[in-house]
PDB file of C-alpha atoms in Angstrom:
ATOM      1  CA  MET A   1     126.166 -14.033 122.747  1.00 44.00           C
ATOM      2  CA  LEU A   2     124.696 -11.636 120.224  1.00 48.00           C
ATOM      3  CA  THR A   3     124.816  -8.763 122.694  1.00 55.00           C
ATOM      4  CA  THR A   4     128.474  -9.530 123.399  1.00 72.00           C
ATOM      5  CA  GLU A   5     129.181  -9.615 119.683  1.00 69.00           C
ATOM      6  CA  ARG A   6     127.419  -6.321 119.152  1.00 68.00           C
ATOM      7  CA  GLY A   7     129.418  -4.827 122.023  1.00 72.00           C
ATOM      8  CA  ARG A   8     132.628  -5.890 120.361  1.00 77.00           C
ATOM      9  CA  ILE A   9     131.489  -4.380 117.086  1.00 74.00           C
ATOM     10  CA  VAL A  10     130.619  -1.035 118.729  1.00 73.00           C
ATOM     11  CA  LEU A  11     133.926  -0.940 120.590  1.00 81.00           C
ATOM     12  CA  GLY A  12     135.791  -1.866 117.391  1.00 79.00           C
ATOM     13  CA  LEU A  13     134.048   0.872 115.368  1.00 78.00           C
ATOM     14  CA  PHE A  14     134.641   3.367 118.150  1.00 79.00           C
ATOM     15  CA  ALA A  15     138.342   2.484 118.293  1.00 84.00           C
ATOM     16  CA  ILE A  16     138.729   2.661 114.514  1.00 82.00           C
ATOM     17  CA  THR A  17     136.970   6.015 114.411  1.00 84.00           C
ATOM     18  CA  VAL A  18     139.000   7.524 117.261  1.00 84.00           C
ATOM     19  CA  LEU A  19     142.294   6.243 115.843  1.00 87.00           C
ATOM     20  CA  GLY A  20     141.397   7.485 112.407  1.00 85.00           C
ATOM     21  CA  ILE A  21     140.514  10.966 113.656  1.00 86.00           C
ATOM     22  CA  ALA A  22     143.670  11.025 115.796  1.00 87.00           C
ATOM     23  CA  ALA A  23     145.719  10.096 112.748  1.00 87.00           C
ATOM     24  CA  VAL A  24     144.156  12.956 110.762  1.00 85.00           C
ATOM     25  CA  TYR A  25     145.018  15.394 113.570  1.00 85.00           C
ATOM     26  CA  LEU A  26     148.595  14.160 113.902  1.00 84.00           C
ATOM     27  CA  PHE A  27     149.607  13.176 110.388  1.00 81.00           C
ATOM     28  CA  GLY A  28     146.994  14.612 108.031  1.00 78.00           C
ATOM     29  CA  GLY A  29     148.741  17.895 107.480  1.00 79.00           C
ATOM     30  CA  LYS A  30     145.503  19.846 108.031  1.00 83.00           C
ATOM     31  CA  ASP A  31     144.811  22.708 110.378  1.00 84.00           C
ATOM     32  CA  SER A  32     143.474  21.343 113.702  1.00 85.00           C
ATOM     33  CA  ASN A  33     140.565  23.806 113.748  1.00 86.00           C
ATOM     34  CA  LEU A  34     139.521  22.634 110.278  1.00 87.00           C
ATOM     35  CA  VAL A  35     139.678  19.020 111.412  1.00 87.00           C
ATOM     36  CA  THR A  36     137.563  19.783 114.478  1.00 88.00           C
ATOM     37  CA  GLN A  37     135.017  21.599 112.327  1.00 89.00           C
ATOM     38  CA  THR A  38     134.903  18.601 109.981  1.00 90.00           C
ATOM     39  CA  VAL A  39     134.373  16.137 112.821  1.00 89.00           C
ATOM     40  CA  VAL A  40     131.550  18.160 114.345  1.00 89.00           C
ATOM     41  CA  THR A  41     129.937  18.584 110.930  1.00 89.00           C
ATOM     42  CA  GLY A  42     130.279  14.835 110.364  1.00 88.00           C
ATOM     43  CA  LEU A  43     128.558  14.009 113.640  1.00 88.00           C
ATOM     44  CA  LEU A  44     125.653  16.345 112.838  1.00 88.00           C
ATOM     45  CA  LEU A  45     125.429  14.988 109.253  1.00 86.00           C
ATOM     46  CA  GLY A  46     125.388  11.463 110.714  1.00 87.00           C
ATOM     47  CA  GLY A  47     122.430  12.467 112.823  1.00 85.00           C
ATOM     48  CA  VAL A  48     120.554  13.476 109.669  1.00 83.00           C
ATOM     49  CA  TYR A  49     121.379  10.127 108.081  1.00 87.00           C
ATOM     50  CA  VAL A  50     120.158   8.309 111.188  1.00 87.00           C
ATOM     51  CA  LEU A  51     116.857  10.168 111.069  1.00 82.00           C
ATOM     52  CA  VAL A  52     116.241   9.220 107.440  1.00 83.00           C
ATOM     53  CA  SER A  53     117.362   5.630 107.959  1.00 87.00           C
ATOM     54  CA  LEU A  54     115.288   4.686 110.996  1.00 85.00           C
ATOM     55  CA  GLY A  55     111.970   4.358 109.232  1.00 83.00           C
ATOM     56  CA  LEU A  56     113.571   2.506 106.331  1.00 85.00           C
ATOM     57  CA  THR A  57     115.297  -0.073 108.560  1.00 86.00           C
ATOM     58  CA  LEU A  58     112.028  -0.964 110.278  1.00 84.00           C
ATOM     59  CA  ILE A  59     110.147  -1.448 106.998  1.00 83.00           C
ATOM     60  CA  PHE A  60     113.071  -3.222 105.317  1.00 81.00           C
ATOM     61  CA  GLY A  61     113.839  -5.440 108.263  1.00 78.00           C
ATOM     62  CA  VAL A  62     110.283  -6.579 109.083  1.00 79.00           C
ATOM     63  CA  LEU A  63     108.438  -6.554 105.762  1.00 78.00           C
ATOM     64  CA  GLY A  64     111.456  -7.608 103.703  1.00 76.00           C
ATOM     65  CA  ILE A  65     110.856  -5.067 100.963  1.00 77.00           C
ATOM     66  CA  VAL A  66     112.761  -2.004  99.787  1.00 77.00           C
ATOM     67  CA  ASN A  67     110.569   1.053 100.229  1.00 83.00           C
ATOM     68  CA  PHE A  68     111.299   3.111  97.168  1.00 84.00           C
ATOM     69  CA  ALA A  69     108.792   5.691  98.452  1.00 87.00           C
ATOM     70  CA  GLN A  70     111.066   6.533 101.380  1.00 87.00           C
ATOM     71  CA  GLY A  71     112.417   9.740  99.843  1.00 88.00           C
ATOM     72  CA  ALA A  72     108.987  10.866  98.657  1.00 91.00           C
ATOM     73  CA  MET A  73     107.524  10.233 102.129  1.00 92.00           C
ATOM     74  CA  LEU A  74     110.322  12.309 103.616  1.00 91.00           C
ATOM     75  CA  ALA A  75     109.471  15.170 101.261  1.00 92.00           C
ATOM     76  CA  MET A  76     105.794  14.726 102.150  1.00 93.00           C
ATOM     77  CA  ALA A  77     106.597  15.125 105.838  1.00 92.00           C
ATOM     78  CA  MET A  78     108.615  18.266 105.081  1.00 92.00           C
ATOM     79  CA  TYR A  79     105.765  19.830 103.161  1.00 94.00           C
ATOM     80  CA  LEU A  80     103.314  18.831 105.887  1.00 93.00           C
ATOM     81  CA  VAL A  81     105.361  20.765 108.426  1.00 93.00           C
ATOM     82  CA  TYR A  82     105.676  23.660 105.959  1.00 92.00           C
ATOM     83  CA  PHE A  83     101.907  23.756 105.548  1.00 92.00           C
ATOM     84  CA  MET A  84     101.311  23.814 109.320  1.00 92.00           C
ATOM     85  CA  VAL A  85     103.889  26.552 109.817  1.00 90.00           C
ATOM     86  CA  SER A  86     102.831  28.755 106.895  1.00 89.00           C
ATOM     87  CA  SER A  87      99.060  28.428 107.247  1.00 88.00           C
ATOM     88  CA  ALA A  88      98.593  28.258 111.036  1.00 85.00           C
ATOM     89  CA  GLY A  89     101.792  29.802 112.336  1.00 84.00           C
ATOM     90  CA  ILE A  90     102.635  26.690 114.357  1.00 88.00           C
ATOM     91  CA  ASN A  91     106.133  26.358 115.792  1.00 89.00           C
ATOM     92  CA  PRO A  92     108.068  24.083 113.401  1.00 88.00           C
ATOM     93  CA  TYR A  93     109.065  21.680 116.213  1.00 88.00           C
ATOM     94  CA  LEU A  94     105.518  21.483 117.462  1.00 90.00           C
ATOM     95  CA  ALA A  95     104.531  20.712 113.845  1.00 90.00           C
ATOM     96  CA  VAL A  96     106.957  17.774 114.000  1.00 89.00           C
ATOM     97  CA  VAL A  97     105.014  16.347 116.920  1.00 90.00           C
ATOM     98  CA  LEU A  98     101.769  16.811 115.016  1.00 91.00           C
ATOM     99  CA  SER A  99     103.081  15.409 111.720  1.00 91.00           C
ATOM    100  CA  ALA A 100     104.315  12.106 113.241  1.00 91.00           C
ATOM    101  CA  PRO A 101     100.861  10.651 113.975  1.00 93.00           C
ATOM    102  CA  ILE A 102      99.582  11.883 110.587  1.00 94.00           C
ATOM    103  CA  MET A 103     102.415  10.085 108.834  1.00 93.00           C
ATOM    104  CA  PHE A 104     101.756   7.012 110.994  1.00 94.00           C
ATOM    105  CA  GLY A 105      98.169   6.980 109.802  1.00 94.00           C
ATOM    106  CA  PHE A 106      99.316   7.343 106.199  1.00 93.00           C
ATOM    107  CA  GLY A 107     101.770   4.453 106.513  1.00 92.00           C
ATOM    108  CA  TRP A 108      99.230   2.278 108.303  1.00 93.00           C
ATOM    109  CA  LEU A 109      96.636   2.971 105.580  1.00 92.00           C
ATOM    110  CA  VAL A 110      99.016   2.244 102.720  1.00 90.00           C
ATOM    111  CA  GLN A 111     100.136  -1.064 104.251  1.00 89.00           C
ATOM    112  CA  SER A 112      96.732  -2.282 105.436  1.00 88.00           C
ATOM    113  CA  THR A 113      94.767  -1.416 102.304  1.00 87.00           C
ATOM    114  CA  LEU A 114      97.384  -1.951  99.552  1.00 83.00           C
ATOM    115  CA  MET A 115     100.643  -3.577 100.504  1.00 83.00           C
ATOM    116  CA  ASN A 116      99.190  -6.403 102.583  1.00 80.00           C
ATOM    117  CA  ARG A 117      97.498  -7.640  99.408  1.00 78.00           C
ATOM    118  CA  LEU A 118     100.901  -7.987  97.755  1.00 73.00           C
ATOM    119  CA  ILE A 119     103.214  -8.961 100.611  1.00 67.00           C
ATOM    120  CA  THR A 120     102.719 -12.658  99.947  1.00 58.00           C
ATOM    121  CA  ASP A 121     104.411 -12.264  96.610  1.00 48.00           C
ATOM    122  CA  VAL A 122     107.463 -14.544  97.013  1.00 48.00           C
ATOM    123  CA  GLY A 123     109.827 -12.446  94.903  1.00 50.00           C
ATOM    124  CA  HIS A 124     108.668  -9.119  96.418  1.00 56.00           C
ATOM    125  CA  SER A 125     108.718  -7.634  92.926  1.00 66.00           C
ATOM    126  CA  ARG A 126     105.124  -6.421  93.076  1.00 76.00           C
ATOM    127  CA  PRO A 127     105.554  -4.558  96.405  1.00 77.00           C
ATOM    128  CA  LEU A 128     108.711  -2.966  95.030  1.00 79.00           C
ATOM    129  CA  LEU A 129     106.889  -1.668  91.974  1.00 82.00           C
ATOM    130  CA  VAL A 130     104.012  -0.440  94.133  1.00 85.00           C
ATOM    131  CA  THR A 131     106.364   1.572  96.357  1.00 87.00           C
ATOM    132  CA  LEU A 132     108.023   2.990  93.243  1.00 87.00           C
ATOM    133  CA  GLY A 133     104.582   3.979  91.929  1.00 89.00           C
ATOM    134  CA  LEU A 134     103.689   5.460  95.325  1.00 90.00           C
ATOM    135  CA  SER A 135     106.896   7.515  95.235  1.00 91.00           C
ATOM    136  CA  LEU A 136     105.970   8.979  91.827  1.00 91.00           C
ATOM    137  CA  LEU A 137     102.433   9.640  93.002  1.00 93.00           C
ATOM    138  CA  ILE A 138     103.559  11.510  96.119  1.00 93.00           C
ATOM    139  CA  SER A 139     106.227  13.543  94.285  1.00 92.00           C
ATOM    140  CA  ASN A 140     103.871  14.602  91.484  1.00 93.00           C
ATOM    141  CA  THR A 141     101.077  15.437  93.948  1.00 93.00           C
ATOM    142  CA  LEU A 142     103.467  17.677  95.911  1.00 93.00           C
ATOM    143  CA  LEU A 143     104.584  19.257  92.662  1.00 92.00           C
ATOM    144  CA  MET A 144     100.974  19.917  91.622  1.00 92.00           C
ATOM    145  CA  ILE A 145      99.999  21.436  95.018  1.00 91.00           C
ATOM    146  CA  PHE A 146     103.134  23.390  95.962  1.00 90.00           C
ATOM    147  CA  GLY A 147     104.877  23.865  92.600  1.00 86.00           C
ATOM    148  CA  GLY A 148     108.566  23.401  91.930  1.00 84.00           C
ATOM    149  CA  ARG A 149     109.802  26.638  93.474  1.00 89.00           C
ATOM    150  CA  PRO A 150     112.059  25.993  96.461  1.00 90.00           C
ATOM    151  CA  LEU A 151     110.391  26.786  99.797  1.00 89.00           C
ATOM    152  CA  ASN A 152     111.775  27.005 103.288  1.00 87.00           C
ATOM    153  CA  VAL A 153     110.691  26.568 106.885  1.00 86.00           C
ATOM    154  CA  PRO A 154     112.128  29.282 109.145  1.00 84.00           C
ATOM    155  CA  SER A 155     113.520  27.963 112.401  1.00 81.00           C
ATOM    156  CA  PRO A 156     112.667  29.862 115.607  1.00 81.00           C
ATOM    157  CA  TYR A 157     116.076  28.815 116.932  1.00 82.00           C
ATOM    158  CA  ALA A 158     118.257  29.987 114.073  1.00 76.00           C
ATOM    159  CA  GLY A 159     121.863  30.689 114.849  1.00 80.00           C
ATOM    160  CA  SER A 160     124.955  28.749 115.756  1.00 82.00           C
ATOM    161  CA  VAL A 161     126.953  27.672 118.780  1.00 84.00           C
ATOM    162  CA  GLN A 162     130.575  26.777 119.344  1.00 84.00           C
ATOM    163  CA  ILE A 163     131.448  23.137 120.099  1.00 80.00           C
ATOM    164  CA  LEU A 164     135.144  22.607 120.890  1.00 77.00           C
ATOM    165  CA  GLY A 165     135.917  25.641 118.779  1.00 78.00           C
ATOM    166  CA  ALA A 166     133.812  24.480 115.810  1.00 82.00           C
ATOM    167  CA  ILE A 167     130.644  26.233 114.605  1.00 85.00           C
ATOM    168  CA  ALA A 168     127.418  24.174 114.630  1.00 85.00           C
ATOM    169  CA  ASP A 169     124.007  25.346 113.463  1.00 87.00           C
ATOM    170  CA  VAL A 170     121.342  25.064 116.142  1.00 88.00           C
ATOM    171  CA  PRO A 171     118.719  23.389 113.827  1.00 88.00           C
ATOM    172  CA  ARG A 172     121.271  20.670 112.962  1.00 88.00           C
ATOM    173  CA  ILE A 173     122.029  20.129 116.644  1.00 89.00           C
ATOM    174  CA  ILE A 174     118.291  19.775 117.298  1.00 89.00           C
ATOM    175  CA  ALA A 175     118.061  17.261 114.440  1.00 88.00           C
ATOM    176  CA  PHE A 176     120.976  15.274 115.906  1.00 88.00           C
ATOM    177  CA  VAL A 177     119.383  15.209 119.363  1.00 89.00           C
ATOM    178  CA  GLY A 178     116.073  14.230 117.763  1.00 88.00           C
ATOM    179  CA  ALA A 179     117.735  11.346 115.951  1.00 86.00           C
ATOM    180  CA  VAL A 180     119.118   9.946 119.222  1.00 87.00           C
ATOM    181  CA  ILE A 181     115.741  10.372 120.971  1.00 89.00           C
ATOM    182  CA  VAL A 182     113.823   8.696 118.152  1.00 87.00           C
ATOM    183  CA  ALA A 183     116.328   5.837 117.943  1.00 86.00           C
ATOM    184  CA  GLY A 184     116.155   5.371 121.711  1.00 87.00           C
ATOM    185  CA  GLY A 185     112.366   5.427 121.625  1.00 87.00           C
ATOM    186  CA  LEU A 186     112.232   2.810 118.864  1.00 87.00           C
ATOM    187  CA  ILE A 187     114.678   0.601 120.738  1.00 85.00           C
ATOM    188  CA  VAL A 188     112.500   0.777 123.871  1.00 89.00           C
ATOM    189  CA  ILE A 189     109.342   0.006 121.854  1.00 86.00           C
ATOM    190  CA  LEU A 190     110.942  -2.963 120.080  1.00 85.00           C
ATOM    191  CA  ARG A 191     112.508  -4.448 123.236  1.00 85.00           C
ATOM    192  CA  LYS A 192     110.084  -3.599 126.050  1.00 86.00           C
ATOM    193  CA  SER A 193     106.581  -3.408 124.609  1.00 88.00           C
ATOM    194  CA  PRO A 194     104.170  -6.179 123.527  1.00 88.00           C
ATOM    195  CA  LEU A 195     104.053  -4.519 120.073  1.00 87.00           C
ATOM    196  CA  GLY A 196     107.825  -4.675 119.875  1.00 84.00           C
ATOM    197  CA  LEU A 197     107.830  -8.320 120.842  1.00 88.00           C
ATOM    198  CA  ALA A 198     105.245  -9.054 118.102  1.00 88.00           C
ATOM    199  CA  ILE A 199     107.311  -7.065 115.533  1.00 86.00           C
ATOM    200  CA  ARG A 200     110.469  -8.972 116.395  1.00 84.00           C
ATOM    201  CA  ALA A 201     108.606 -12.278 116.219  1.00 86.00           C
ATOM    202  CA  VAL A 202     107.189 -11.460 112.777  1.00 84.00           C
ATOM    203  CA  ALA A 203     110.607 -10.286 111.563  1.00 80.00           C
ATOM    204  CA  ALA A 204     112.203 -13.537 112.758  1.00 79.00           C
ATOM    205  CA  ASN A 205     109.539 -15.918 111.495  1.00 80.00           C
ATOM    206  CA  GLY A 206     106.202 -14.657 110.219  1.00 77.00           C
ATOM    207  CA  THR A 207     104.716 -18.157 109.870  1.00 79.00           C
ATOM    208  CA  GLY A 208     105.695 -19.132 113.393  1.00 84.00           C
ATOM    209  CA  ALA A 209     104.374 -15.866 114.788  1.00 81.00           C
ATOM    210  CA  SER A 210     100.997 -16.440 113.093  1.00 83.00           C
ATOM    211  CA  LEU A 211     100.796 -19.922 114.586  1.00 82.00           C
ATOM    212  CA  VAL A 212     101.007 -18.511 118.110  1.00 82.00           C
ATOM    213  CA  GLY A 213      98.236 -15.999 117.488  1.00 82.00           C
ATOM    214  CA  VAL A 214     100.005 -12.917 116.123  1.00 83.00           C
ATOM    215  CA  ASN A 215      98.045 -11.048 113.457  1.00 86.00           C
ATOM    216  CA  VAL A 216     100.889 -10.753 110.952  1.00 85.00           C
ATOM    217  CA  LYS A 217      99.141  -8.357 108.589  1.00 87.00           C
ATOM    218  CA  ARG A 218      98.240  -6.054 111.484  1.00 89.00           C
ATOM    219  CA  ILE A 219     101.880  -6.077 112.594  1.00 89.00           C
ATOM    220  CA  TYR A 220     102.931  -5.268 109.024  1.00 89.00           C
ATOM    221  CA  ALA A 221     100.600  -2.279 109.046  1.00 89.00           C
ATOM    222  CA  MET A 222     101.811  -1.135 112.455  1.00 91.00           C
ATOM    223  CA  THR A 223     105.453  -1.491 111.361  1.00 89.00           C
ATOM    224  CA  PHE A 224     104.904   0.492 108.179  1.00 90.00           C
ATOM    225  CA  GLY A 225     103.094   3.104 110.275  1.00 91.00           C
ATOM    226  CA  LEU A 226     106.027   3.335 112.737  1.00 90.00           C
ATOM    227  CA  GLY A 227     108.408   3.624 109.811  1.00 89.00           C
ATOM    228  CA  ALA A 228     106.298   6.439 108.301  1.00 91.00           C
ATOM    229  CA  ALA A 229     106.075   8.204 111.683  1.00 91.00           C
ATOM    230  CA  SER A 230     109.867   8.074 111.912  1.00 89.00           C
ATOM    231  CA  VAL A 231     110.031   9.639 108.455  1.00 89.00           C
ATOM    232  CA  GLY A 232     107.568  12.273 109.676  1.00 89.00           C
ATOM    233  CA  VAL A 233     109.885  13.229 112.540  1.00 90.00           C
ATOM    234  CA  ALA A 234     112.869  13.185 110.163  1.00 88.00           C
ATOM    235  CA  GLY A 235     111.197  15.451 107.602  1.00 87.00           C
ATOM    236  CA  GLY A 236     110.115  17.897 110.252  1.00 87.00           C
ATOM    237  CA  LEU A 237     113.539  18.152 111.854  1.00 89.00           C
ATOM    238  CA  LEU A 238     115.262  18.484 108.479  1.00 88.00           C
ATOM    239  CA  ALA A 239     112.873  21.075 107.070  1.00 87.00           C
ATOM    240  CA  PRO A 240     114.410  24.114 108.844  1.00 87.00           C
ATOM    241  CA  PHE A 241     117.773  23.635 107.027  1.00 86.00           C
ATOM    242  CA  THR A 242     116.708  21.900 103.824  1.00 86.00           C
ATOM    243  CA  SER A 243     115.369  23.554 100.688  1.00 86.00           C
ATOM    244  CA  LEU A 244     111.845  22.205 100.092  1.00 89.00           C
ATOM    245  CA  VAL A 245     111.291  20.835  96.588  1.00 90.00           C
ATOM    246  CA  PRO A 246     109.235  17.730  95.723  1.00 90.00           C
ATOM    247  CA  SER A 247     112.455  15.728  95.197  1.00 88.00           C
ATOM    248  CA  ALA A 248     114.048  16.936  98.462  1.00 86.00           C
ATOM    249  CA  GLY A 249     114.062  13.440  99.988  1.00 85.00           C
ATOM    250  CA  ASP A 250     115.839  11.812  97.068  1.00 84.00           C
ATOM    251  CA  GLN A 251     119.252  13.128  98.051  1.00 80.00           C
ATOM    252  CA  PHE A 252     119.162  11.081 101.256  1.00 82.00           C
ATOM    253  CA  THR A 253     117.673   7.860  99.862  1.00 82.00           C
ATOM    254  CA  THR A 254     120.766   6.117  98.512  1.00 83.00           C
ATOM    255  CA  LEU A 255     122.867   6.661 101.605  1.00 85.00           C
ATOM    256  CA  ALA A 256     119.903   5.618 103.752  1.00 86.00           C
ATOM    257  CA  PHE A 257     119.824   2.252 101.938  1.00 85.00           C
ATOM    258  CA  VAL A 258     123.594   1.942 102.439  1.00 86.00           C
ATOM    259  CA  ILE A 259     123.230   2.629 106.166  1.00 87.00           C
ATOM    260  CA  VAL A 260     120.361   0.172 106.623  1.00 86.00           C
ATOM    261  CA  VAL A 261     122.166  -2.703 104.898  1.00 83.00           C
ATOM    262  CA  LEU A 262     125.476  -1.776 106.543  1.00 85.00           C
ATOM    263  CA  GLY A 263     123.982  -1.705 110.052  1.00 83.00           C
ATOM    264  CA  GLY A 264     121.915  -4.863 109.593  1.00 79.00           C
ATOM    265  CA  LEU A 265     118.381  -5.243 108.312  1.00 73.00           C
ATOM    266  CA  GLY A 266     115.859  -4.210 110.923  1.00 74.00           C
ATOM    267  CA  SER A 267     118.486  -3.103 113.444  1.00 80.00           C
ATOM    268  CA  VAL A 268     117.746   0.289 114.973  1.00 82.00           C
ATOM    269  CA  PRO A 269     121.133   0.364 116.839  1.00 83.00           C
ATOM    270  CA  GLY A 270     122.753  -0.525 113.522  1.00 84.00           C
ATOM    271  CA  ALA A 271     121.095   2.454 111.804  1.00 85.00           C
ATOM    272  CA  LEU A 272     122.191   4.724 114.661  1.00 85.00           C
ATOM    273  CA  VAL A 273     125.827   3.626 114.690  1.00 86.00           C
ATOM    274  CA  GLY A 274     126.050   3.222 110.924  1.00 86.00           C
ATOM    275  CA  GLY A 275     124.581   6.676 110.209  1.00 88.00           C
ATOM    276  CA  ILE A 276     126.992   8.483 112.513  1.00 89.00           C
ATOM    277  CA  PHE A 277     129.950   6.445 111.186  1.00 88.00           C
ATOM    278  CA  ILE A 278     129.048   7.191 107.541  1.00 89.00           C
ATOM    279  CA  GLY A 279     128.578  10.908 108.317  1.00 88.00           C
ATOM    280  CA  LEU A 280     132.049  11.092 109.852  1.00 89.00           C
ATOM    281  CA  LEU A 281     133.617   9.073 107.072  1.00 88.00           C
ATOM    282  CA  GLN A 282     132.106  11.337 104.430  1.00 88.00           C
ATOM    283  CA  THR A 283     133.124  14.650 105.977  1.00 88.00           C
ATOM    284  CA  VAL A 284     136.604  13.615 107.151  1.00 87.00           C
ATOM    285  CA  GLY A 285     137.179  12.020 103.771  1.00 86.00           C
ATOM    286  CA  SER A 286     136.326  15.326 102.119  1.00 87.00           C
ATOM    287  CA  LEU A 287     139.510  16.786 103.634  1.00 84.00           C
ATOM    288  CA  PHE A 288     141.580  14.614 101.309  1.00 85.00           C
ATOM    289  CA  LEU A 289     139.307  13.582  98.443  1.00 81.00           C
ATOM    290  CA  PRO A 290     137.821  16.240  96.124  1.00 77.00           C
ATOM    291  CA  GLY A 291     134.392  16.180  94.512  1.00 74.00           C
ATOM    292  CA  SER A 292     132.608  12.862  94.822  1.00 73.00           C
ATOM    293  CA  GLY A 293     135.656  11.187  96.321  1.00 77.00           C
ATOM    294  CA  PRO A 294     134.099  10.946  99.845  1.00 82.00           C
ATOM    295  CA  LEU A 295     131.110   9.080  98.430  1.00 84.00           C
ATOM    296  CA  LEU A 296     133.483   6.589  96.738  1.00 86.00           C
ATOM    297  CA  LEU A 297     135.121   6.120 100.132  1.00 85.00           C
ATOM    298  CA  VAL A 298     131.719   5.466 101.727  1.00 86.00           C
ATOM    299  CA  PHE A 299     130.705   2.926  99.098  1.00 87.00           C
ATOM    300  CA  GLY A 300     134.132   1.304  99.252  1.00 85.00           C
ATOM    301  CA  MET A 301     133.770   0.869 103.033  1.00 84.00           C
ATOM    302  CA  PHE A 302     130.256  -0.479 102.429  1.00 84.00           C
ATOM    303  CA  VAL A 303     131.492  -3.166 100.037  1.00 86.00           C
ATOM    304  CA  LEU A 304     134.344  -4.076 102.387  1.00 85.00           C
ATOM    305  CA  VAL A 305     132.015  -4.533 105.404  1.00 82.00           C
ATOM    306  CA  LEU A 306     129.571  -6.623 103.400  1.00 81.00           C
ATOM    307  CA  PHE A 307     132.441  -8.768 102.112  1.00 84.00           C
ATOM    308  CA  LEU A 308     133.620  -9.415 105.669  1.00 81.00           C
ATOM    309  CA  ARG A 309     130.162  -9.532 107.285  1.00 81.00           C
ATOM    310  CA  PRO A 310     127.362 -10.007 104.723  1.00 79.00           C
ATOM    311  CA  GLN A 311     124.557  -9.722 107.302  1.00 78.00           C
ATOM    312  CA  GLY A 312     125.668  -6.218 108.259  1.00 78.00           C
ATOM    313  CA  LEU A 313     127.345  -4.969 111.393  1.00 77.00           C
ATOM    314  CA  PHE A 314     124.422  -5.653 113.734  1.00 77.00           C
ATOM    315  CA  GLY A 315     122.663  -8.344 111.735  1.00 67.00           C
ATOM    316  CA  ALA A 316     122.167 -11.793 113.223  1.00 61.00           C
ATOM    317  CA  ASN A 317     124.075 -14.707 111.796  1.00 57.00           C
ATOM    318  CA  LYS A 318     121.851 -16.946 109.670  1.00 50.00           C
TER     319      LYS A 318
END
């Protein structure tokens, strides 16, 4: 039943998106080449949002806490890739592969040694404050080590290609493909592996999972580690076209929270579909709304969806 419902949601969103874009082409009064460029840019921007949201949706959906350190961890991953590239001359995309397990270890360590002591807090206020403190600690450590001067990671595949007449930067295309691969990998892990079964069991009912022999605190640590590894991949893929400053991850944090709640807590498909939809909505909206108007459109759609479906697009009915 849930799968059928999700199928209807995906088809409905796809139909709304296609009809909306068609309406812009036919009645928007904009040059068709400009509209095509905007759509392609929106898809690639959506891929960026998906990358940033994947780790957050795992942590948010399973542990039930808002990870305020998400943006700082993203910046940490970017600087980790920068350090590998600048000090050892490693290919940036190989550095992504190397940074993912390092970030996994960082996330596992934070959860197993610190957060697991606080996760029993009923109101979740203490874990929230700890993640906020962790964010400040990471940001200021990066500032102390690397300074505040913007840095950059050169991409070995710089340049652009034409897609349906629109210009797309190669690093952004790689990031989009990476987002789809990471989302697909997480879906396979969650649905096909014993670890995924345990994660879904803990997310559904932690007490019940512990009664059948699942080590809930270990699953919490593994989940935080997977979320941090996803952030590691995201930071590495974003680094070639993002200016590196200690606050680099903050610009993505708010929209990442919007996408996670919009798609449904803990839903990787929801983050994938929601991220691409929000990216398209933001860029196409910029054709008609100046300044921060597209963001107002995004938040307006967010409020509308939550009013009609409070559990999010892919969230299960309670």
